[in-house]
PDB file of C-alpha atoms in Angstrom:
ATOM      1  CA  UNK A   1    -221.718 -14.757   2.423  1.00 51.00           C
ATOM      2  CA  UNK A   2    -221.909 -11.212   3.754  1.00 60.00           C
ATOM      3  CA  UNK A   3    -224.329 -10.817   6.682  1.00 70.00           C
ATOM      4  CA  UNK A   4    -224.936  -6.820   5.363  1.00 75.00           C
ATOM      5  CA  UNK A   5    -228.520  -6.354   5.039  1.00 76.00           C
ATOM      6  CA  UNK A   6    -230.320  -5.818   1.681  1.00 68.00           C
ATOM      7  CA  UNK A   7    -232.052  -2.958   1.060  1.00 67.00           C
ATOM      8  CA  UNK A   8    -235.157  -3.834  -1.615  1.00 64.00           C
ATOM      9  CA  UNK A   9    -236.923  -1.045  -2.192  1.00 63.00           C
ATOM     10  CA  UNK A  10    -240.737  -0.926  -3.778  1.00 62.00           C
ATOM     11  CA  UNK A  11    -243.409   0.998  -5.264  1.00 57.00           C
ATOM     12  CA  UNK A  12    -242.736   3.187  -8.659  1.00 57.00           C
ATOM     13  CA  UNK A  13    -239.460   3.922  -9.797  1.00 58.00           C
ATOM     14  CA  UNK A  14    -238.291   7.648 -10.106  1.00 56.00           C
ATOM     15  CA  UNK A  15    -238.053   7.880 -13.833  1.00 55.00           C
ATOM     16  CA  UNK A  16    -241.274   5.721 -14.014  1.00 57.00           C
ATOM     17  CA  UNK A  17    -244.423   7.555 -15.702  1.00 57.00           C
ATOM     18  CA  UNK A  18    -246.852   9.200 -14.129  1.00 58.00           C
ATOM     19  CA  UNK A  19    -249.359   6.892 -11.824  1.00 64.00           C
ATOM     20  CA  UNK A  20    -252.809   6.783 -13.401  1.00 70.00           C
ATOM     21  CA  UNK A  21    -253.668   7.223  -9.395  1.00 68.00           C
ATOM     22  CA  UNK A  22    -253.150  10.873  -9.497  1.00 72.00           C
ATOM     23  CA  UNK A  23    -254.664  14.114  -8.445  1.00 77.00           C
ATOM     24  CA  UNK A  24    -257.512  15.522 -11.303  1.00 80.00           C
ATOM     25  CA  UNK A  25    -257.918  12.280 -12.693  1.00 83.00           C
ATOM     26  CA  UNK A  26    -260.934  11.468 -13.597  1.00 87.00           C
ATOM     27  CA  UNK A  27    -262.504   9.146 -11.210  1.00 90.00           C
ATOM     28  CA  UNK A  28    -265.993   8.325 -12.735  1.00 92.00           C
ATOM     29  CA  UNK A  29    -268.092   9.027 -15.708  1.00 95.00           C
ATOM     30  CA  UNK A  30    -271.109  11.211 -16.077  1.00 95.00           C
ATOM     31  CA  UNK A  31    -274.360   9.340 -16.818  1.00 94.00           C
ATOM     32  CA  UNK A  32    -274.647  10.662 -20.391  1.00 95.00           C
ATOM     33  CA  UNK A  33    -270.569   9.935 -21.181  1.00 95.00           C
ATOM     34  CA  UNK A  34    -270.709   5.884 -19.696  1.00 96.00           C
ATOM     35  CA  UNK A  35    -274.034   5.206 -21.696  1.00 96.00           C
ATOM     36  CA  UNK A  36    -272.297   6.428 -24.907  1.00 96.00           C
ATOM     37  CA  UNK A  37    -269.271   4.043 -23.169  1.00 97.00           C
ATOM     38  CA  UNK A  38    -271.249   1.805 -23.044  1.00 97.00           C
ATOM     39  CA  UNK A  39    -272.724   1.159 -26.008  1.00 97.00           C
ATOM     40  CA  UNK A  40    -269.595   1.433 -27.796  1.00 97.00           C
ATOM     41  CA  UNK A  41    -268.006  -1.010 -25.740  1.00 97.00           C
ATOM     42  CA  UNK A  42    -271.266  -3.471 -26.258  1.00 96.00           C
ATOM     43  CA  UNK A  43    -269.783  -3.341 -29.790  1.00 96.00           C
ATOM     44  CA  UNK A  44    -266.431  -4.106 -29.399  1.00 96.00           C
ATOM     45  CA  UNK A  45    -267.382  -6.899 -26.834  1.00 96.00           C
ATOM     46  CA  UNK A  46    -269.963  -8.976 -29.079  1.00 95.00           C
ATOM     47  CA  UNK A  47    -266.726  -9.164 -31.106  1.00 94.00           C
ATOM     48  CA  UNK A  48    -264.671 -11.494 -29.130  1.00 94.00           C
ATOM     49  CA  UNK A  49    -265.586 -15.545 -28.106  1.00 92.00           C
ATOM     50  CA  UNK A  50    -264.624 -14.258 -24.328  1.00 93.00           C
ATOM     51  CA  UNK A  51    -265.292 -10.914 -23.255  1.00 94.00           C
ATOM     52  CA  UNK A  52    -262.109 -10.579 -21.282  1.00 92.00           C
ATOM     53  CA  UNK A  53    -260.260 -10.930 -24.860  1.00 94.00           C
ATOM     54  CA  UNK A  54    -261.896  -6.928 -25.268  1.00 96.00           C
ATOM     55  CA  UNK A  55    -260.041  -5.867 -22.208  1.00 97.00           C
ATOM     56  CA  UNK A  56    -257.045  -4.077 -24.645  1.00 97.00           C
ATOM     57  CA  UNK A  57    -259.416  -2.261 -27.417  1.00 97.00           C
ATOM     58  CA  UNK A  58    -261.711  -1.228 -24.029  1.00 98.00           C
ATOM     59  CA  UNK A  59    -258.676   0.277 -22.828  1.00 97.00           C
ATOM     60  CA  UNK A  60    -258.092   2.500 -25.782  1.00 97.00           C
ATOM     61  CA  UNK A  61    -261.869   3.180 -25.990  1.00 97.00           C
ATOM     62  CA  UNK A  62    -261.216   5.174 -22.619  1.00 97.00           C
ATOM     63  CA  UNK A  63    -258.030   6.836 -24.416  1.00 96.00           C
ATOM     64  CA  UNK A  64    -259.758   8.124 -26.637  1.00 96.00           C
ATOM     65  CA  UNK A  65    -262.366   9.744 -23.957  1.00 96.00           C
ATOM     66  CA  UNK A  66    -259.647  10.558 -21.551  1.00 95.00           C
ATOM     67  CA  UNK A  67    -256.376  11.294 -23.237  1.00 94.00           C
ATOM     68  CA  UNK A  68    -254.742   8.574 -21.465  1.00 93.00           C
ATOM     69  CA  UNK A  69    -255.769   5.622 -18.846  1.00 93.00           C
ATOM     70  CA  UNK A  70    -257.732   7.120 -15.373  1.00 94.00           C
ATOM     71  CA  UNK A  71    -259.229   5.424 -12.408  1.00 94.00           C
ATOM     72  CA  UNK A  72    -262.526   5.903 -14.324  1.00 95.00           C
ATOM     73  CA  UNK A  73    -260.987   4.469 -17.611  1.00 96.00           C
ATOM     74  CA  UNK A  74    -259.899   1.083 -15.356  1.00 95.00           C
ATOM     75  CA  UNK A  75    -263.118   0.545 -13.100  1.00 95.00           C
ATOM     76  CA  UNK A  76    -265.239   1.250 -16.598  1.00 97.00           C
ATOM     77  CA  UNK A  77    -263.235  -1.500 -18.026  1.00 97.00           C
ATOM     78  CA  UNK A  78    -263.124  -3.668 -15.023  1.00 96.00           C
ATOM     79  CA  UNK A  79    -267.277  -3.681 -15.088  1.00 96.00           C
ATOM     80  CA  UNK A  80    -267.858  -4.520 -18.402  1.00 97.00           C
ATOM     81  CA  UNK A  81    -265.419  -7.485 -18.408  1.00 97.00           C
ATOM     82  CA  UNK A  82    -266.327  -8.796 -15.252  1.00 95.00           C
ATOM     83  CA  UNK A  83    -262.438  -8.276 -13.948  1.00 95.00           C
ATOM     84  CA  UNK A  84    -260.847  -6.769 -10.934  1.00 95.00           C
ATOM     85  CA  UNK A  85    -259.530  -3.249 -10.846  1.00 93.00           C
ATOM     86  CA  UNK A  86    -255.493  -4.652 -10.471  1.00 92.00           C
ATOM     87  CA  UNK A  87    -256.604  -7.314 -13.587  1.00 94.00           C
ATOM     88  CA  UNK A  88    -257.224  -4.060 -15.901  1.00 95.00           C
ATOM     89  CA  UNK A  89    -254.691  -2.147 -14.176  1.00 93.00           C
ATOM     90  CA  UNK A  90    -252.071  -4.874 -14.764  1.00 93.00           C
ATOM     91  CA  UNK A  91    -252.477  -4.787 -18.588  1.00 94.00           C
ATOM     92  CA  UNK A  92    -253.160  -1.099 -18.462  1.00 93.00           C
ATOM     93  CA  UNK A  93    -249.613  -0.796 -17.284  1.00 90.00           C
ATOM     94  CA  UNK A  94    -247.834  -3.184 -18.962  1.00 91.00           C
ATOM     95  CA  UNK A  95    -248.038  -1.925 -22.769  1.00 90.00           C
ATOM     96  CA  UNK A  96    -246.372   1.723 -23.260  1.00 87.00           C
ATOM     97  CA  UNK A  97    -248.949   2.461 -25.704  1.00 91.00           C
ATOM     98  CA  UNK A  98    -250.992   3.130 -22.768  1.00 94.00           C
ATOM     99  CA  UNK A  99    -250.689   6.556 -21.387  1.00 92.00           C
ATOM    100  CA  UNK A 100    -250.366   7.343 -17.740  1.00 88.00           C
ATOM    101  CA  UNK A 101    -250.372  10.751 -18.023  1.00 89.00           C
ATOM    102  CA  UNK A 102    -253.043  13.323 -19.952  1.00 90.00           C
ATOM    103  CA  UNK A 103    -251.301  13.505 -23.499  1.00 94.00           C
ATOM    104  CA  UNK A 104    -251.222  16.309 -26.555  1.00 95.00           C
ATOM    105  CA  UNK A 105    -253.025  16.595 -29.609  1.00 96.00           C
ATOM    106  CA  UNK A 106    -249.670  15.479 -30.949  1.00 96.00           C
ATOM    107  CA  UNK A 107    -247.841  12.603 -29.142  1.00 96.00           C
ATOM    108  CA  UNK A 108    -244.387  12.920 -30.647  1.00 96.00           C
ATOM    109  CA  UNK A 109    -241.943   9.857 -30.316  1.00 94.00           C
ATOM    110  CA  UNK A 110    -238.324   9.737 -31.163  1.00 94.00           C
ATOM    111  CA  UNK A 111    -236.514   6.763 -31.924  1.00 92.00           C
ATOM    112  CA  UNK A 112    -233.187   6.389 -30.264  1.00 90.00           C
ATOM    113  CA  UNK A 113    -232.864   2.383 -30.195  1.00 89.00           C
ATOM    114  CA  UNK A 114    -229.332   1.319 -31.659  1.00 88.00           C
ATOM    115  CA  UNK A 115    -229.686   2.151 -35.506  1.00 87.00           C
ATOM    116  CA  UNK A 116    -231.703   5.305 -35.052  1.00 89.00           C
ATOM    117  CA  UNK A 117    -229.078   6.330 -32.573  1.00 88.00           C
ATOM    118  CA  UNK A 118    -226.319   5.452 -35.473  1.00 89.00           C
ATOM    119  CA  UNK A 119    -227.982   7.322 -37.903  1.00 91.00           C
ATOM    120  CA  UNK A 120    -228.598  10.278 -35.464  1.00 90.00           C
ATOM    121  CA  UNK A 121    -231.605   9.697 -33.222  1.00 90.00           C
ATOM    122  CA  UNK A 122    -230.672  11.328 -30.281  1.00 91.00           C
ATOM    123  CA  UNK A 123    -229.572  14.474 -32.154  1.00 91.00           C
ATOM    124  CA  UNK A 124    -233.254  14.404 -33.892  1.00 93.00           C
ATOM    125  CA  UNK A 125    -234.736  13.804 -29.986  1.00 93.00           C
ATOM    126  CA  UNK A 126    -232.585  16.937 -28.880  1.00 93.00           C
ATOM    127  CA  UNK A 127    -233.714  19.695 -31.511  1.00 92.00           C
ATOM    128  CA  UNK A 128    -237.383  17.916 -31.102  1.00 94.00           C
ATOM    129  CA  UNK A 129    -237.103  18.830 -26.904  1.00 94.00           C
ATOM    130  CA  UNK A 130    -235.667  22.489 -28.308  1.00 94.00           C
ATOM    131  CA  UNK A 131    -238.656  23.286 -30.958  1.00 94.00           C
ATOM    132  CA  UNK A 132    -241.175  22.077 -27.953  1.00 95.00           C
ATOM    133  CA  UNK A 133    -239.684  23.128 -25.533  1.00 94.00           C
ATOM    134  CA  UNK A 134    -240.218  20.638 -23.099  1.00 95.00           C
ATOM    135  CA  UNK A 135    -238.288  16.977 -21.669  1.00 93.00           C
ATOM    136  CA  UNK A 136    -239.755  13.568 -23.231  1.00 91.00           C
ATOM    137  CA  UNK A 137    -242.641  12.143 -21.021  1.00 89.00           C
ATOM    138  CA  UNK A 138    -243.961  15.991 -20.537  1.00 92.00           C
ATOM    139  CA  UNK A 139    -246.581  18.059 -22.822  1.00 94.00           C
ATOM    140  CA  UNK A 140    -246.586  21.592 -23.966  1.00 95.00           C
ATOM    141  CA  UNK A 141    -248.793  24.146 -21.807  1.00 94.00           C
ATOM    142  CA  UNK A 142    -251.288  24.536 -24.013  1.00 94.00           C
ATOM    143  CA  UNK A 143    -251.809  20.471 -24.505  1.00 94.00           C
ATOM    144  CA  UNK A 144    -251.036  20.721 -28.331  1.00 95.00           C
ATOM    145  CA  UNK A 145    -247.775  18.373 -28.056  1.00 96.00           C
ATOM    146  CA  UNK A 146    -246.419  15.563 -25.887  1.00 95.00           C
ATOM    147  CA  UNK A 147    -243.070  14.111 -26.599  1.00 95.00           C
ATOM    148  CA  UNK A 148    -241.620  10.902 -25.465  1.00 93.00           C
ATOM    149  CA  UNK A 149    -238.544   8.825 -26.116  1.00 91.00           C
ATOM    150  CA  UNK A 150    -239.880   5.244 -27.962  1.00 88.00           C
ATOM    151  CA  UNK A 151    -238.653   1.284 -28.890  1.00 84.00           C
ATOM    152  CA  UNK A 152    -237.892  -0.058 -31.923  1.00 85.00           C
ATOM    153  CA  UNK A 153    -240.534   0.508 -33.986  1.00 80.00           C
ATOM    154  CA  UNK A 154    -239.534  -2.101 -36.783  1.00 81.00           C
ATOM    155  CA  UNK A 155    -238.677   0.286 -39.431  1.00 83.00           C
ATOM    156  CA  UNK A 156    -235.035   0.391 -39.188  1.00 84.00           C
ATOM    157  CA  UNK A 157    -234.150   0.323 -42.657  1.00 84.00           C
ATOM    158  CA  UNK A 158    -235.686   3.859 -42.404  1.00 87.00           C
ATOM    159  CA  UNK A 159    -233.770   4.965 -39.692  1.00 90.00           C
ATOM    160  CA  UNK A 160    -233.830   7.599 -38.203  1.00 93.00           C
ATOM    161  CA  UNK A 161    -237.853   7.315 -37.421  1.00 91.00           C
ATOM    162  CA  UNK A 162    -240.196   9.345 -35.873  1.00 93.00           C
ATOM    163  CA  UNK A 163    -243.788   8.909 -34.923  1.00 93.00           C
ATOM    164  CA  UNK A 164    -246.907  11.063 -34.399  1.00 95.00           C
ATOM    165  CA  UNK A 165    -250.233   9.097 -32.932  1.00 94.00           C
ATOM    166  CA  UNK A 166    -248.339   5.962 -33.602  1.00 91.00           C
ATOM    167  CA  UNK A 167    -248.039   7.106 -37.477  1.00 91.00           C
ATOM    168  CA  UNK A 168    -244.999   6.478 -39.137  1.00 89.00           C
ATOM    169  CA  UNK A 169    -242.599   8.857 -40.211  1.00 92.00           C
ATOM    170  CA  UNK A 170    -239.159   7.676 -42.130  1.00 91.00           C
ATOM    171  CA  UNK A 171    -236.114   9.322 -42.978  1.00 91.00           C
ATOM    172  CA  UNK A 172    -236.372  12.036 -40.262  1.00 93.00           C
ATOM    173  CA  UNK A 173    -233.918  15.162 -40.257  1.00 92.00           C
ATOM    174  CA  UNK A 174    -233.944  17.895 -37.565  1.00 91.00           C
ATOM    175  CA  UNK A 175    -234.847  20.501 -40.360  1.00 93.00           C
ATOM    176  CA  UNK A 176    -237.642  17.808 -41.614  1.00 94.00           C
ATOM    177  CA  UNK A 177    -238.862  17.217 -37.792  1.00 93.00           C
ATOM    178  CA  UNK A 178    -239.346  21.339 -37.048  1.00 92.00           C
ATOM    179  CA  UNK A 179    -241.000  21.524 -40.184  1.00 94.00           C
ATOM    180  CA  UNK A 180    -243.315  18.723 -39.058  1.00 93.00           C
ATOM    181  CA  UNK A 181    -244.048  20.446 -35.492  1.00 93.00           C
ATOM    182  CA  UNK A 182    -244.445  24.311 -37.346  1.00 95.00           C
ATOM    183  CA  UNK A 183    -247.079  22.386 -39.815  1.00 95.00           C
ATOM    184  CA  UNK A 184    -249.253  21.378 -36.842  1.00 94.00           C
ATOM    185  CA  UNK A 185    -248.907  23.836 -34.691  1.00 93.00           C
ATOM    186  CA  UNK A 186    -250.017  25.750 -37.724  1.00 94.00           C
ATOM    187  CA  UNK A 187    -252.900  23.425 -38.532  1.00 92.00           C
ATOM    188  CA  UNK A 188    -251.506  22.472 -41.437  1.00 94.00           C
ATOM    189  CA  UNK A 189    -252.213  18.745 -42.668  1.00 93.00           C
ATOM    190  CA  UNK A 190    -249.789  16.559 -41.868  1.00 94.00           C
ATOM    191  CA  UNK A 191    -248.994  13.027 -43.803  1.00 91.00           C
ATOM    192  CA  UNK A 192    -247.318  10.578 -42.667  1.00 90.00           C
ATOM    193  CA  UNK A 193    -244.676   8.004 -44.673  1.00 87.00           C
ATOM    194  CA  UNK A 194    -247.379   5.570 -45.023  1.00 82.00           C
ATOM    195  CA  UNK A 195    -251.671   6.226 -44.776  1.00 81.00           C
ATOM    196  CA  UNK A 196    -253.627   8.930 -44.161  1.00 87.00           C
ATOM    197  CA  UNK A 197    -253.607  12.476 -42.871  1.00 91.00           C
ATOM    198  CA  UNK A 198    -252.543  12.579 -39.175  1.00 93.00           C
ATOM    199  CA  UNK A 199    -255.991  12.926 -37.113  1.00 93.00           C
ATOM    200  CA  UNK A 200    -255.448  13.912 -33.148  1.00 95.00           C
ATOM    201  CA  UNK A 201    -254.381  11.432 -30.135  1.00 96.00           C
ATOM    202  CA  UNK A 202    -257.766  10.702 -29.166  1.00 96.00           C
ATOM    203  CA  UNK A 203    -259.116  10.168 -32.616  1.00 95.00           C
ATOM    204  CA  UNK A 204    -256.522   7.475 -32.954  1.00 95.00           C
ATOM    205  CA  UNK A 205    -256.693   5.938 -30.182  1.00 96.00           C
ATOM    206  CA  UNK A 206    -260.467   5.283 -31.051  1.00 96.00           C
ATOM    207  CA  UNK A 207    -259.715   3.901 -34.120  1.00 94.00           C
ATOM    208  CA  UNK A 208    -256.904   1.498 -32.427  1.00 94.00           C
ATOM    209  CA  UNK A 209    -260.484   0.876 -30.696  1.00 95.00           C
ATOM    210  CA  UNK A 210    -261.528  -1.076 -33.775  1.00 93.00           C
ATOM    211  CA  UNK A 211    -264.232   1.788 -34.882  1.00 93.00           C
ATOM    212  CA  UNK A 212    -263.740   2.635 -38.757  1.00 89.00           C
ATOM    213  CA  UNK A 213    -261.009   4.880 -39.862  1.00 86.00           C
ATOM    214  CA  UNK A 214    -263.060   7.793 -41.942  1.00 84.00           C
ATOM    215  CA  UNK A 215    -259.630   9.678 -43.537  1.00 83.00           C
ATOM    216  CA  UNK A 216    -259.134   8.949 -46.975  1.00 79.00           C
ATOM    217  CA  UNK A 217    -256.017   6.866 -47.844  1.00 72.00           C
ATOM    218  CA  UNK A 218    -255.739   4.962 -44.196  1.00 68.00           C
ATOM    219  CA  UNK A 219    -255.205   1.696 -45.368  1.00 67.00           C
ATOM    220  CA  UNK A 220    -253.010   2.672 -48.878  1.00 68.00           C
ATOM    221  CA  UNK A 221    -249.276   1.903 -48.210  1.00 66.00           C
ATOM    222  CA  UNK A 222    -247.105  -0.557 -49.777  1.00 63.00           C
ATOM    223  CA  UNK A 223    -243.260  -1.499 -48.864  1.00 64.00           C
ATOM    224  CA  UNK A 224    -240.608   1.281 -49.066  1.00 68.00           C
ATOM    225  CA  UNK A 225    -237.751   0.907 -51.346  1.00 76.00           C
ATOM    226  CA  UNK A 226    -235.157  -0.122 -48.611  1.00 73.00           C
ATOM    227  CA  UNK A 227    -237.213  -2.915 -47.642  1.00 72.00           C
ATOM    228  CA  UNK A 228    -237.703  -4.240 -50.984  1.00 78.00           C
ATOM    229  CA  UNK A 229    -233.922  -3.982 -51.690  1.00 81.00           C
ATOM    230  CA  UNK A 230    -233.114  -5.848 -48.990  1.00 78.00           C
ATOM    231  CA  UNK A 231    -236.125  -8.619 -50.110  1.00 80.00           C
ATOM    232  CA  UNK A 232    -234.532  -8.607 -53.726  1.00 85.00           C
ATOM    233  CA  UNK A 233    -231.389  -9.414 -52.560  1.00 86.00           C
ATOM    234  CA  UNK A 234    -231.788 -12.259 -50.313  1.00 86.00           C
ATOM    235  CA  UNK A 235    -233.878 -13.789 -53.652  1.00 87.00           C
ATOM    236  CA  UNK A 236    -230.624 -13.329 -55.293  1.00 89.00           C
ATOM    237  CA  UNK A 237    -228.353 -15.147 -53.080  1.00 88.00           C
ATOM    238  CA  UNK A 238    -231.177 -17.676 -52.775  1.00 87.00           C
ATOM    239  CA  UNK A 239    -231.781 -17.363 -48.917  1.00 86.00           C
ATOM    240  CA  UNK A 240    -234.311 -19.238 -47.146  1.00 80.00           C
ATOM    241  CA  UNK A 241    -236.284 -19.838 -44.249  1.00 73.00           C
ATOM    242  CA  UNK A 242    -234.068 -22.386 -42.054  1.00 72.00           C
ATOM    243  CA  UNK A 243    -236.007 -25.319 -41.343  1.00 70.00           C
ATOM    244  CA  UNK A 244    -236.132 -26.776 -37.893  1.00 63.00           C
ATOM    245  CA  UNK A 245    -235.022 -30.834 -38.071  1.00 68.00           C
ATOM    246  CA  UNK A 246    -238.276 -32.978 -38.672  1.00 64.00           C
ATOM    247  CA  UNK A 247    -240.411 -29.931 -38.951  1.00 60.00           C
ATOM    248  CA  UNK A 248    -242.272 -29.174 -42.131  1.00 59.00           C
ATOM    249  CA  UNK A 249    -240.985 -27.148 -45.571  1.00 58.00           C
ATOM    250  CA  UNK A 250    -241.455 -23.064 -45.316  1.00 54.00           C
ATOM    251  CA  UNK A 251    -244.624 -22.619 -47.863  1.00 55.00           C
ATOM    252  CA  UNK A 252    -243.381 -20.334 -50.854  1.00 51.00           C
ATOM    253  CA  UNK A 253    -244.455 -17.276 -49.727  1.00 53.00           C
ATOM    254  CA  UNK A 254    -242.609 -17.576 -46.332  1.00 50.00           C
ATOM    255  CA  UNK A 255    -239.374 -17.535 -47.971  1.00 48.00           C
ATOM    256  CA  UNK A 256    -237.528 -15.378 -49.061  1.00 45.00           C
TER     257      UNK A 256
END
């Protein structure tokens, strides 16, 4: 073996997010902000056997206050649960739904994972950056729009896909995607592919809280017609669920 040193070099990454450590964040809450906290976060508690099982709907309950996850957010979190600081911070920066960094109105997310890229992804994430006018993991100056580059979001018989607030948007053009961004900045409704009317970043990320979702239509969707195609035709060729040796039948309904 070589006897050259190796160099190992830690802390955050340069293309990492922003730190939720970071100057202006908030650090605490005002009396009147952590009783309202609090109470709402007595609710989502009683709903869990453990209380530590609240620690991820907690952590969007301070989204929603914040606009992303702050020192204040994780010690809130961290007293209610009975946890450590690192515990919270651990999950708080393990799960990219999480935001490190104050967000938009509008958190825009392009798809460029394999299929979206195929079917022109990074072309949509391009004329997205040109319309905003700003990089992916940045927001506009006057807080209205953040834009970032996301995963697979599942839906790739819909490719290319967008997403605003974590709503789904299928079949995404450049001309459809400007239109999309001119409608809000306009303050224009906005529906997404499936549910209801798009509501701000902080209104869904208390509803991702587990507190009711007041638009009308949030829970109407149903299958899109590429999906179903693809169901029909494994029914056709009489495709099934393989079954592991000695393990039990797939139930009707899990095949396909």
């Amino acid at each position: 073996m070589s006897g050259d040193p190796v160099f190992l070099e830690f802390g955050r990454r340069p293309d990492e997010p922003g730190a939720i450590v970071r100057p202006g964040a908030r650090r605490e809450y005002p009396p009147g902000v952590l009783d309202r906290l609090t109470a709402d976060a007595g609710e989502i508690v009683a709903r869990y056997p453990q209380a530590r099982s609240a620690l991820l709907p907690l952590l969007h309950l301070t989204q929603a206050e914040d606009g992303c996850i702050t020192p204040a957010g994780i010690a809130f979190c961290a007293g209610i649960l009975d946890l450590t600081a690192a515990e919270v911070m651990a999950v708080a920066t393990f799960y990219s739904m999480y935001r490190r960094t104050p967000t938009g109105d509008h958190l825009v997310g392009v798809c460029t994972n394999t299929l979206c890229a195929v079917m022109g992804g990074d072309a949509l994430l391009s004329k997205v950056e040109d319309k905003l006018g700003i990089p992916p993991d940045e927001t506009t100056a006057d807080g209205a729009f953040s834009l970032e580059r996301i995963e697979c979001n599942a839906a790739c018989d819909f490719a290319p896909v967008m997403m605003v607030n974590w709503e789904f948007f299928a079949d995404q053009t450049p001309a459809s995607a400007r239109r999309m961004v001119d409608d809000l900045r306009a303050g224009r409704p906005v529906t997404p592919t499936r549910g209801a009317t798009l509501c701000t970043f902080r209104e869904t990320a208390r509803i991702l809280a587990g507190f009711p979702d007041p638009r009308p239509g949030a829970n109407d969707f149903a299958p899109g017609e590429p999906t179903l195609t693809g169901l029909r035709s494994a029914r056709e060729r009489g495709m099934r669920v393989p079954t592991a040796p000695g393990g039990p039948r797939p139930r009707p309904d899990e095949e396909a």
